[in-house]
Amino acid sequence: MQLLDILLNAQGGQLVGNLARAYRIAPAEAEAAMRAVLPRLAESLERNTLNRGGLADLVQALGHGHHEQALDHPAVFADPNWRADGDRILGNILGSKDKSRAIAAQASRETGLNEELIKSMLPSFATILMGGLARQTKQSFGDVLGKLPAGAGGGAASARMQWPAQNQGQSHG
């Protein structure tokens, strides 16, 4: 499933409506803003993963598991804790306020929405982007494990894969 599909189906298919209500705009405007901003955030995130440290940071962030929860909570757009998380994500993805401003300005030109409004929405977009990536990664990893033959971590056992006791604590390098 594509990332945008994951996001559009989040919160019982109500993510766009919940975003629109939180920012007091029409659902079509909320979706247009998502479609304008998310690809730019994803590009910046991808650029960050081109170095080993950036990739490790992303894997670690996705492994914490809390980002996916943003896709299940309609109040995510109004919650100050999620907003703070979104600000941290933006800092990690973009690195500077100038890049945030540039994304908001370009999205404003594309959508006709006020640039200040889009700037205020950026933390929410960053939060749901990470949530969508977490969900997509989880689904993709499950697909890979599901293709493994039985006994090698495939099937229902894949979710409970464990190392044999004799391998624990041994170096593999």
PDB file of N, CA, C and O in Angstrom, residues 50-116:
ATOM      1  N   LEU A  50      20.455   9.113   3.156  1.00  0.00           N
ATOM      2  CA  LEU A  50      21.563   8.766   2.270  1.00  0.00           C
ATOM      3  C   LEU A  50      22.881   8.602   3.014  1.00  0.00           C
ATOM      4  O   LEU A  50      23.827   8.045   2.479  1.00  0.00           O
ATOM      5  N   ASN A  51      22.928   9.089   4.242  1.00  0.00           N
ATOM      6  CA  ASN A  51      24.118   8.818   5.051  1.00  0.00           C
ATOM      7  C   ASN A  51      23.746   7.836   6.149  1.00  0.00           C
ATOM      8  O   ASN A  51      22.588   7.725   6.540  1.00  0.00           O
ATOM      9  N   ARG A  52      24.715   7.108   6.601  1.00  0.00           N
ATOM     10  CA  ARG A  52      24.479   6.037   7.568  1.00  0.00           C
ATOM     11  C   ARG A  52      23.805   6.541   8.841  1.00  0.00           C
ATOM     12  O   ARG A  52      22.895   5.927   9.357  1.00  0.00           O
ATOM     13  N   GLY A  53      24.233   7.685   9.344  1.00  0.00           N
ATOM     14  CA  GLY A  53      23.643   8.222  10.570  1.00  0.00           C
ATOM     15  C   GLY A  53      22.181   8.584  10.390  1.00  0.00           C
ATOM     16  O   GLY A  53      21.353   8.329  11.259  1.00  0.00           O
ATOM     17  N   GLY A  54      21.844   9.168   9.244  1.00  0.00           N
ATOM     18  CA  GLY A  54      20.453   9.536   8.969  1.00  0.00           C
ATOM     19  C   GLY A  54      19.561   8.326   8.860  1.00  0.00           C
ATOM     20  O   GLY A  54      18.438   8.314   9.367  1.00  0.00           O
ATOM     21  N   LEU A  55      20.055   7.286   8.209  1.00  0.00           N
ATOM     22  CA  LEU A  55      19.285   6.058   8.081  1.00  0.00           C
ATOM     23  C   LEU A  55      19.103   5.395   9.449  1.00  0.00           C
ATOM     24  O   LEU A  55      18.010   4.957   9.790  1.00  0.00           O
ATOM     25  N   ALA A  56      20.161   5.369  10.229  1.00  0.00           N
ATOM     26  CA  ALA A  56      20.068   4.774  11.567  1.00  0.00           C
ATOM     27  C   ALA A  56      19.074   5.539  12.440  1.00  0.00           C
ATOM     28  O   ALA A  56      18.296   4.934  13.175  1.00  0.00           O
ATOM     29  N   ASP A  57      19.090   6.861  12.334  1.00  0.00           N
ATOM     30  CA  ASP A  57      18.145   7.683  13.104  1.00  0.00           C
ATOM     31  C   ASP A  57      16.706   7.382  12.709  1.00  0.00           C
ATOM     32  O   ASP A  57      15.823   7.279  13.563  1.00  0.00           O
ATOM     33  N   LEU A  58      16.463   7.223  11.393  1.00  0.00           N
ATOM     34  CA  LEU A  58      15.113   6.920  10.926  1.00  0.00           C
ATOM     35  C   LEU A  58      14.661   5.551  11.413  1.00  0.00           C
ATOM     36  O   LEU A  58      13.549   5.403  11.916  1.00  0.00           O
ATOM     37  N   VAL A  59      15.521   4.561  11.283  1.00  0.00           N
ATOM     38  CA  VAL A  59      15.180   3.206  11.735  1.00  0.00           C
ATOM     39  C   VAL A  59      14.883   3.215  13.227  1.00  0.00           C
ATOM     40  O   VAL A  59      13.908   2.612  13.680  1.00  0.00           O
ATOM     41  N   GLN A  60      15.692   3.929  13.990  1.00  0.00           N
ATOM     42  CA  GLN A  60      15.465   4.006  15.432  1.00  0.00           C
ATOM     43  C   GLN A  60      14.132   4.695  15.735  1.00  0.00           C
ATOM     44  O   GLN A  60      13.350   4.229  16.568  1.00  0.00           O
ATOM     45  N   ALA A  61      13.848   5.788  15.042  1.00  0.00           N
ATOM     46  CA  ALA A  61      12.589   6.504  15.278  1.00  0.00           C
ATOM     47  C   ALA A  61      11.384   5.632  14.932  1.00  0.00           C
ATOM     48  O   ALA A  61      10.401   5.592  15.678  1.00  0.00           O
ATOM     49  N   LEU A  62      11.463   4.925  13.823  1.00  0.00           N
ATOM     50  CA  LEU A  62      10.345   4.067  13.423  1.00  0.00           C
ATOM     51  C   LEU A  62      10.202   2.877  14.367  1.00  0.00           C
ATOM     52  O   LEU A  62       9.100   2.378  14.575  1.00  0.00           O
ATOM     53  N   GLY A  63      11.312   2.437  14.950  1.00  0.00           N
ATOM     54  CA  GLY A  63      11.285   1.296  15.855  1.00  0.00           C
ATOM     55  C   GLY A  63      10.668   1.583  17.204  1.00  0.00           C
ATOM     56  O   GLY A  63      10.261   0.662  17.914  1.00  0.00           O
ATOM     57  N   HIS A  64      10.559   2.846  17.576  1.00  0.00           N
ATOM     58  CA  HIS A  64       9.967   3.181  18.879  1.00  0.00           C
ATOM     59  C   HIS A  64       8.486   2.864  18.941  1.00  0.00           C
ATOM     60  O   HIS A  64       7.945   2.649  20.014  1.00  0.00           O
ATOM     61  N   GLY A  65       7.821   2.871  17.808  1.00  0.00           N
ATOM     62  CA  GLY A  65       6.441   2.424  17.765  1.00  0.00           C
ATOM     63  C   GLY A  65       5.375   3.459  18.056  1.00  0.00           C
ATOM     64  O   GLY A  65       4.222   3.230  17.772  1.00  0.00           O
ATOM     65  N   HIS A  66       5.707   4.594  18.620  1.00  0.00           N
ATOM     66  CA  HIS A  66       4.646   5.539  18.973  1.00  0.00           C
ATOM     67  C   HIS A  66       4.149   6.349  17.786  1.00  0.00           C
ATOM     68  O   HIS A  66       3.032   6.849  17.819  1.00  0.00           O
ATOM     69  N   HIS A  67       4.937   6.484  16.726  1.00  0.00           N
ATOM     70  CA  HIS A  67       4.506   7.290  15.586  1.00  0.00           C
ATOM     71  C   HIS A  67       3.246   6.733  14.920  1.00  0.00           C
ATOM     72  O   HIS A  67       2.369   7.486  14.526  1.00  0.00           O
ATOM     73  N   GLU A  68       3.169   5.416  14.822  1.00  0.00           N
ATOM     74  CA  GLU A  68       2.008   4.808  14.173  1.00  0.00           C
ATOM     75  C   GLU A  68       0.721   5.133  14.936  1.00  0.00           C
ATOM     76  O   GLU A  68      -0.354   5.242  14.338  1.00  0.00           O
ATOM     77  N   GLN A  69       0.816   5.327  16.230  1.00  0.00           N
ATOM     78  CA  GLN A  69      -0.368   5.651  17.041  1.00  0.00           C
ATOM     79  C   GLN A  69      -1.032   6.945  16.587  1.00  0.00           C
ATOM     80  O   GLN A  69      -2.238   7.120  16.759  1.00  0.00           O
ATOM     81  N   ALA A  70      -0.260   7.850  15.987  1.00  0.00           N
ATOM     82  CA  ALA A  70      -0.828   9.119  15.516  1.00  0.00           C
ATOM     83  C   ALA A  70      -1.896   8.888  14.468  1.00  0.00           C
ATOM     84  O   ALA A  70      -2.820   9.700  14.329  1.00  0.00           O
ATOM     85  N   LEU A  71      -1.805   7.789  13.750  1.00  0.00           N
ATOM     86  CA  LEU A  71      -2.774   7.506  12.699  1.00  0.00           C
ATOM     87  C   LEU A  71      -4.087   6.977  13.247  1.00  0.00           C
ATOM     88  O   LEU A  71      -5.068   6.888  12.516  1.00  0.00           O
ATOM     89  N   ASP A  72      -4.107   6.645  14.518  1.00  0.00           N
ATOM     90  CA  ASP A  72      -5.303   6.068  15.121  1.00  0.00           C
ATOM     91  C   ASP A  72      -6.058   7.042  16.025  1.00  0.00           C
ATOM     92  O   ASP A  72      -7.151   6.737  16.477  1.00  0.00           O
ATOM     93  N   HIS A  73      -5.471   8.202  16.298  1.00  0.00           N
ATOM     94  CA  HIS A  73      -6.064   9.140  17.257  1.00  0.00           C
ATOM     95  C   HIS A  73      -6.532  10.408  16.571  1.00  0.00           C
ATOM     96  O   HIS A  73      -5.714  11.231  16.160  1.00  0.00           O
ATOM     97  N   PRO A  74      -7.835  10.606  16.442  1.00  0.00           N
ATOM     98  CA  PRO A  74      -8.361  11.810  15.787  1.00  0.00           C
ATOM     99  C   PRO A  74      -7.908  13.114  16.442  1.00  0.00           C
ATOM    100  O   PRO A  74      -7.810  14.138  15.782  1.00  0.00           O
ATOM    101  N   ALA A  75      -7.604  13.084  17.716  1.00  0.00           N
ATOM    102  CA  ALA A  75      -7.205  14.302  18.418  1.00  0.00           C
ATOM    103  C   ALA A  75      -5.741  14.656  18.209  1.00  0.00           C
ATOM    104  O   ALA A  75      -5.262  15.634  18.777  1.00  0.00           O
ATOM    105  N   VAL A  76      -5.036  13.894  17.384  1.00  0.00           N
ATOM    106  CA  VAL A  76      -3.606  14.117  17.190  1.00  0.00           C
ATOM    107  C   VAL A  76      -3.300  15.545  16.746  1.00  0.00           C
ATOM    108  O   VAL A  76      -2.290  16.111  17.126  1.00  0.00           O
ATOM    109  N   PHE A  77      -4.185  16.157  15.970  1.00  0.00           N
ATOM    110  CA  PHE A  77      -3.913  17.482  15.436  1.00  0.00           C
ATOM    111  C   PHE A  77      -4.089  18.593  16.460  1.00  0.00           C
ATOM    112  O   PHE A  77      -3.597  19.693  16.265  1.00  0.00           O
ATOM    113  N   ALA A  78      -4.774  18.314  17.550  1.00  0.00           N
ATOM    114  CA  ALA A  78      -4.996  19.315  18.587  1.00  0.00           C
ATOM    115  C   ALA A  78      -4.136  19.085  19.830  1.00  0.00           C
ATOM    116  O   ALA A  78      -4.043  19.952  20.682  1.00  0.00           O
ATOM    117  N   ASP A  79      -3.495  17.944  19.926  1.00  0.00           N
ATOM    118  CA  ASP A  79      -2.734  17.568  21.112  1.00  0.00           C
ATOM    119  C   ASP A  79      -1.355  18.231  21.098  1.00  0.00           C
ATOM    120  O   ASP A  79      -0.569  18.020  20.171  1.00  0.00           O
ATOM    121  N   PRO A  80      -1.024  19.030  22.125  1.00  0.00           N
ATOM    122  CA  PRO A  80       0.271  19.716  22.149  1.00  0.00           C
ATOM    123  C   PRO A  80       1.468  18.748  22.196  1.00  0.00           C
ATOM    124  O   PRO A  80       2.547  19.093  21.708  1.00  0.00           O
ATOM    125  N   ASN A  81       1.286  17.562  22.756  1.00  0.00           N
ATOM    126  CA  ASN A  81       2.390  16.599  22.796  1.00  0.00           C
ATOM    127  C   ASN A  81       2.717  16.092  21.396  1.00  0.00           C
ATOM    128  O   ASN A  81       3.886  15.933  21.041  1.00  0.00           O
ATOM    129  N   TRP A  82       1.685  15.812  20.603  1.00  0.00           N
ATOM    130  CA  TRP A  82       1.919  15.385  19.227  1.00  0.00           C
ATOM    131  C   TRP A  82       2.510  16.533  18.413  1.00  0.00           C
ATOM    132  O   TRP A  82       3.367  16.330  17.559  1.00  0.00           O
ATOM    133  N   ARG A  83       2.068  17.755  18.690  1.00  0.00           N
ATOM    134  CA  ARG A  83       2.612  18.922  17.975  1.00  0.00           C
ATOM    135  C   ARG A  83       4.106  19.075  18.287  1.00  0.00           C
ATOM    136  O   ARG A  83       4.903  19.329  17.390  1.00  0.00           O
ATOM    137  N   ALA A  84       4.474  18.912  19.540  1.00  0.00           N
ATOM    138  CA  ALA A  84       5.887  18.999  19.915  1.00  0.00           C
ATOM    139  C   ALA A  84       6.693  17.901  19.226  1.00  0.00           C
ATOM    140  O   ALA A  84       7.817  18.137  18.761  1.00  0.00           O
ATOM    141  N   ASP A  85       6.112  16.701  19.142  1.00  0.00           N
ATOM    142  CA  ASP A  85       6.770  15.607  18.441  1.00  0.00           C
ATOM    143  C   ASP A  85       6.944  15.976  16.962  1.00  0.00           C
ATOM    144  O   ASP A  85       7.999  15.749  16.376  1.00  0.00           O
ATOM    145  N   GLY A  86       5.916  16.562  16.374  1.00  0.00           N
ATOM    146  CA  GLY A  86       5.987  16.993  14.982  1.00  0.00           C
ATOM    147  C   GLY A  86       7.055  18.051  14.759  1.00  0.00           C
ATOM    148  O   GLY A  86       7.767  18.031  13.749  1.00  0.00           O
ATOM    149  N   ASP A  87       7.193  18.969  15.709  1.00  0.00           N
ATOM    150  CA  ASP A  87       8.257  19.984  15.619  1.00  0.00           C
ATOM    151  C   ASP A  87       9.641  19.335  15.643  1.00  0.00           C
ATOM    152  O   ASP A  87      10.533  19.729  14.896  1.00  0.00           O
ATOM    153  N   ARG A  88       9.810  18.336  16.510  1.00  0.00           N
ATOM    154  CA  ARG A  88      11.101  17.624  16.577  1.00  0.00           C
ATOM    155  C   ARG A  88      11.369  16.889  15.263  1.00  0.00           C
ATOM    156  O   ARG A  88      12.489  16.894  14.756  1.00  0.00           O
ATOM    157  N   ILE A  89      10.330  16.257  14.723  1.00  0.00           N
ATOM    158  CA  ILE A  89      10.480  15.541  13.457  1.00  0.00           C
ATOM    159  C   ILE A  89      10.885  16.522  12.363  1.00  0.00           C
ATOM    160  O   ILE A  89      11.805  16.250  11.580  1.00  0.00           O
ATOM    161  N   LEU A  90      10.206  17.662  12.294  1.00  0.00           N
ATOM    162  CA  LEU A  90      10.565  18.677  11.294  1.00  0.00           C
ATOM    163  C   LEU A  90      12.016  19.113  11.442  1.00  0.00           C
ATOM    164  O   LEU A  90      12.726  19.258  10.447  1.00  0.00           O
ATOM    165  N   GLY A  91      12.447  19.323  12.675  1.00  0.00           N
ATOM    166  CA  GLY A  91      13.833  19.706  12.908  1.00  0.00           C
ATOM    167  C   GLY A  91      14.801  18.661  12.384  1.00  0.00           C
ATOM    168  O   GLY A  91      15.824  18.995  11.779  1.00  0.00           O
ATOM    169  N   ASN A  92      14.461  17.400  12.602  1.00  0.00           N
ATOM    170  CA  ASN A  92      15.328  16.321  12.128  1.00  0.00           C
ATOM    171  C   ASN A  92      15.292  16.182  10.609  1.00  0.00           C
ATOM    172  O   ASN A  92      16.312  15.924   9.978  1.00  0.00           O
ATOM    173  N   ILE A  93      14.116  16.339  10.027  1.00  0.00           N
ATOM    174  CA  ILE A  93      13.971  16.162   8.583  1.00  0.00           C
ATOM    175  C   ILE A  93      14.541  17.352   7.810  1.00  0.00           C
ATOM    176  O   ILE A  93      15.276  17.184   6.851  1.00  0.00           O
ATOM    177  N   LEU A  94      14.177  18.553   8.239  1.00  0.00           N
ATOM    178  CA  LEU A  94      14.522  19.747   7.469  1.00  0.00           C
ATOM    179  C   LEU A  94      15.763  20.461   7.966  1.00  0.00           C
ATOM    180  O   LEU A  94      16.475  21.073   7.187  1.00  0.00           O
ATOM    181  N   GLY A  95      15.977  20.440   9.268  1.00  0.00           N
ATOM    182  CA  GLY A  95      17.179  21.044   9.820  1.00  0.00           C
ATOM    183  C   GLY A  95      17.117  22.545  10.037  1.00  0.00           C
ATOM    184  O   GLY A  95      17.908  23.080  10.796  1.00  0.00           O
ATOM    185  N   SER A  96      16.225  23.248   9.351  1.00  0.00           N
ATOM    186  CA  SER A  96      16.171  24.697   9.542  1.00  0.00           C
ATOM    187  C   SER A  96      14.762  25.233   9.304  1.00  0.00           C
ATOM    188  O   SER A  96      13.977  24.656   8.557  1.00  0.00           O
ATOM    189  N   LYS A  97      14.488  26.361   9.929  1.00  0.00           N
ATOM    190  CA  LYS A  97      13.197  27.035   9.744  1.00  0.00           C
ATOM    191  C   LYS A  97      13.062  27.549   8.311  1.00  0.00           C
ATOM    192  O   LYS A  97      11.959  27.631   7.781  1.00  0.00           O
ATOM    193  N   ASP A  98      14.199  27.896   7.684  1.00  0.00           N
ATOM    194  CA  ASP A  98      14.150  28.385   6.306  1.00  0.00           C
ATOM    195  C   ASP A  98      13.561  27.341   5.368  1.00  0.00           C
ATOM    196  O   ASP A  98      12.778  27.666   4.478  1.00  0.00           O
ATOM    197  N   LYS A  99      13.914  26.081   5.573  1.00  0.00           N
ATOM    198  CA  LYS A  99      13.372  25.014   4.723  1.00  0.00           C
ATOM    199  C   LYS A  99      11.880  24.825   4.983  1.00  0.00           C
ATOM    200  O   LYS A  99      11.117  24.595   4.056  1.00  0.00           O
ATOM    201  N   SER A 100      11.469  24.935   6.246  1.00  0.00           N
ATOM    202  CA  SER A 100      10.043  24.854   6.571  1.00  0.00           C
ATOM    203  C   SER A 100       9.282  25.972   5.886  1.00  0.00           C
ATOM    204  O   SER A 100       8.214  25.755   5.307  1.00  0.00           O
ATOM    205  N   ARG A 101       9.845  27.171   5.950  1.00  0.00           N
ATOM    206  CA  ARG A 101       9.190  28.324   5.326  1.00  0.00           C
ATOM    207  C   ARG A 101       9.082  28.143   3.812  1.00  0.00           C
ATOM    208  O   ARG A 101       8.068  28.495   3.209  1.00  0.00           O
ATOM    209  N   ALA A 102      10.132  27.608   3.211  1.00  0.00           N
ATOM    210  CA  ALA A 102      10.123  27.399   1.761  1.00  0.00           C
ATOM    211  C   ALA A 102       9.056  26.385   1.361  1.00  0.00           C
ATOM    212  O   ALA A 102       8.342  26.579   0.364  1.00  0.00           O
ATOM    213  N   ILE A 103       8.934  25.320   2.123  1.00  0.00           N
ATOM    214  CA  ILE A 103       7.899  24.316   1.839  1.00  0.00           C
ATOM    215  C   ILE A 103       6.514  24.934   1.989  1.00  0.00           C
ATOM    216  O   ILE A 103       5.635  24.734   1.152  1.00  0.00           O
ATOM    217  N   ALA A 104       6.311  25.707   3.049  1.00  0.00           N
ATOM    218  CA  ALA A 104       5.008  26.351   3.263  1.00  0.00           C
ATOM    219  C   ALA A 104       4.701  27.342   2.150  1.00  0.00           C
ATOM    220  O   ALA A 104       3.558  27.397   1.663  1.00  0.00           O
ATOM    221  N   ALA A 105       5.693  28.107   1.715  1.00  0.00           N
ATOM    222  CA  ALA A 105       5.472  29.086   0.647  1.00  0.00           C
ATOM    223  C   ALA A 105       5.096  28.394  -0.655  1.00  0.00           C
ATOM    224  O   ALA A 105       4.149  28.813  -1.349  1.00  0.00           O
ATOM    225  N   GLN A 106       5.799  27.338  -0.995  1.00  0.00           N
ATOM    226  CA  GLN A 106       5.502  26.626  -2.231  1.00  0.00           C
ATOM    227  C   GLN A 106       4.119  25.965  -2.162  1.00  0.00           C
ATOM    228  O   GLN A 106       3.345  26.024  -3.110  1.00  0.00           O
ATOM    229  N   ALA A 107       3.806  25.341  -1.030  1.00  0.00           N
ATOM    230  CA  ALA A 107       2.493  24.708  -0.861  1.00  0.00           C
ATOM    231  C   ALA A 107       1.384  25.761  -0.913  1.00  0.00           C
ATOM    232  O   ALA A 107       0.306  25.500  -1.452  1.00  0.00           O
ATOM    233  N   SER A 108       1.641  26.932  -0.383  1.00  0.00           N
ATOM    234  CA  SER A 108       0.663  28.014  -0.425  1.00  0.00           C
ATOM    235  C   SER A 108       0.381  28.426  -1.867  1.00  0.00           C
ATOM    236  O   SER A 108      -0.783  28.608  -2.252  1.00  0.00           O
ATOM    237  N   ARG A 109       1.442  28.552  -2.662  1.00  0.00           N
ATOM    238  CA  ARG A 109       1.255  28.912  -4.073  1.00  0.00           C
ATOM    239  C   ARG A 109       0.460  27.839  -4.820  1.00  0.00           C
ATOM    240  O   ARG A 109      -0.388  28.147  -5.651  1.00  0.00           O
ATOM    241  N   GLU A 110       0.722  26.578  -4.493  1.00  0.00           N
ATOM    242  CA  GLU A 110       0.053  25.472  -5.179  1.00  0.00           C
ATOM    243  C   GLU A 110      -1.417  25.324  -4.787  1.00  0.00           C
ATOM    244  O   GLU A 110      -2.242  24.951  -5.604  1.00  0.00           O
ATOM    245  N   THR A 111      -1.701  25.581  -3.515  1.00  0.00           N
ATOM    246  CA  THR A 111      -3.051  25.313  -3.000  1.00  0.00           C
ATOM    247  C   THR A 111      -3.924  26.550  -2.870  1.00  0.00           C
ATOM    248  O   THR A 111      -5.147  26.424  -2.761  1.00  0.00           O
ATOM    249  N   GLY A 112      -3.306  27.714  -2.815  1.00  0.00           N
ATOM    250  CA  GLY A 112      -4.063  28.936  -2.569  1.00  0.00           C
ATOM    251  C   GLY A 112      -4.354  29.167  -1.098  1.00  0.00           C
ATOM    252  O   GLY A 112      -4.999  30.144  -0.732  1.00  0.00           O
ATOM    253  N   LEU A 113      -3.879  28.264  -0.242  1.00  0.00           N
ATOM    254  CA  LEU A 113      -4.065  28.422   1.203  1.00  0.00           C
ATOM    255  C   LEU A 113      -3.041  29.400   1.751  1.00  0.00           C
ATOM    256  O   LEU A 113      -1.931  29.536   1.225  1.00  0.00           O
ATOM    257  N   ASN A 114      -3.390  30.034   2.838  1.00  0.00           N
ATOM    258  CA  ASN A 114      -2.514  30.987   3.502  1.00  0.00           C
ATOM    259  C   ASN A 114      -1.217  30.304   3.944  1.00  0.00           C
ATOM    260  O   ASN A 114      -1.249  29.223   4.529  1.00  0.00           O
ATOM    261  N   GLU A 115      -0.101  30.951   3.675  1.00  0.00           N
ATOM    262  CA  GLU A 115       1.209  30.392   4.033  1.00  0.00           C
ATOM    263  C   GLU A 115       1.355  30.163   5.538  1.00  0.00           C
ATOM    264  O   GLU A 115       1.924  29.161   5.970  1.00  0.00           O
ATOM    265  N   GLU A 116       0.833  31.080   6.342  1.00  0.00           N
ATOM    266  CA  GLU A 116       0.907  30.922   7.799  1.00  0.00           C
ATOM    267  C   GLU A 116       0.124  29.694   8.257  1.00  0.00           C
ATOM    268  O   GLU A 116       0.533  28.983   9.169  1.00  0.00           O
TER     269      GLU A 116
END
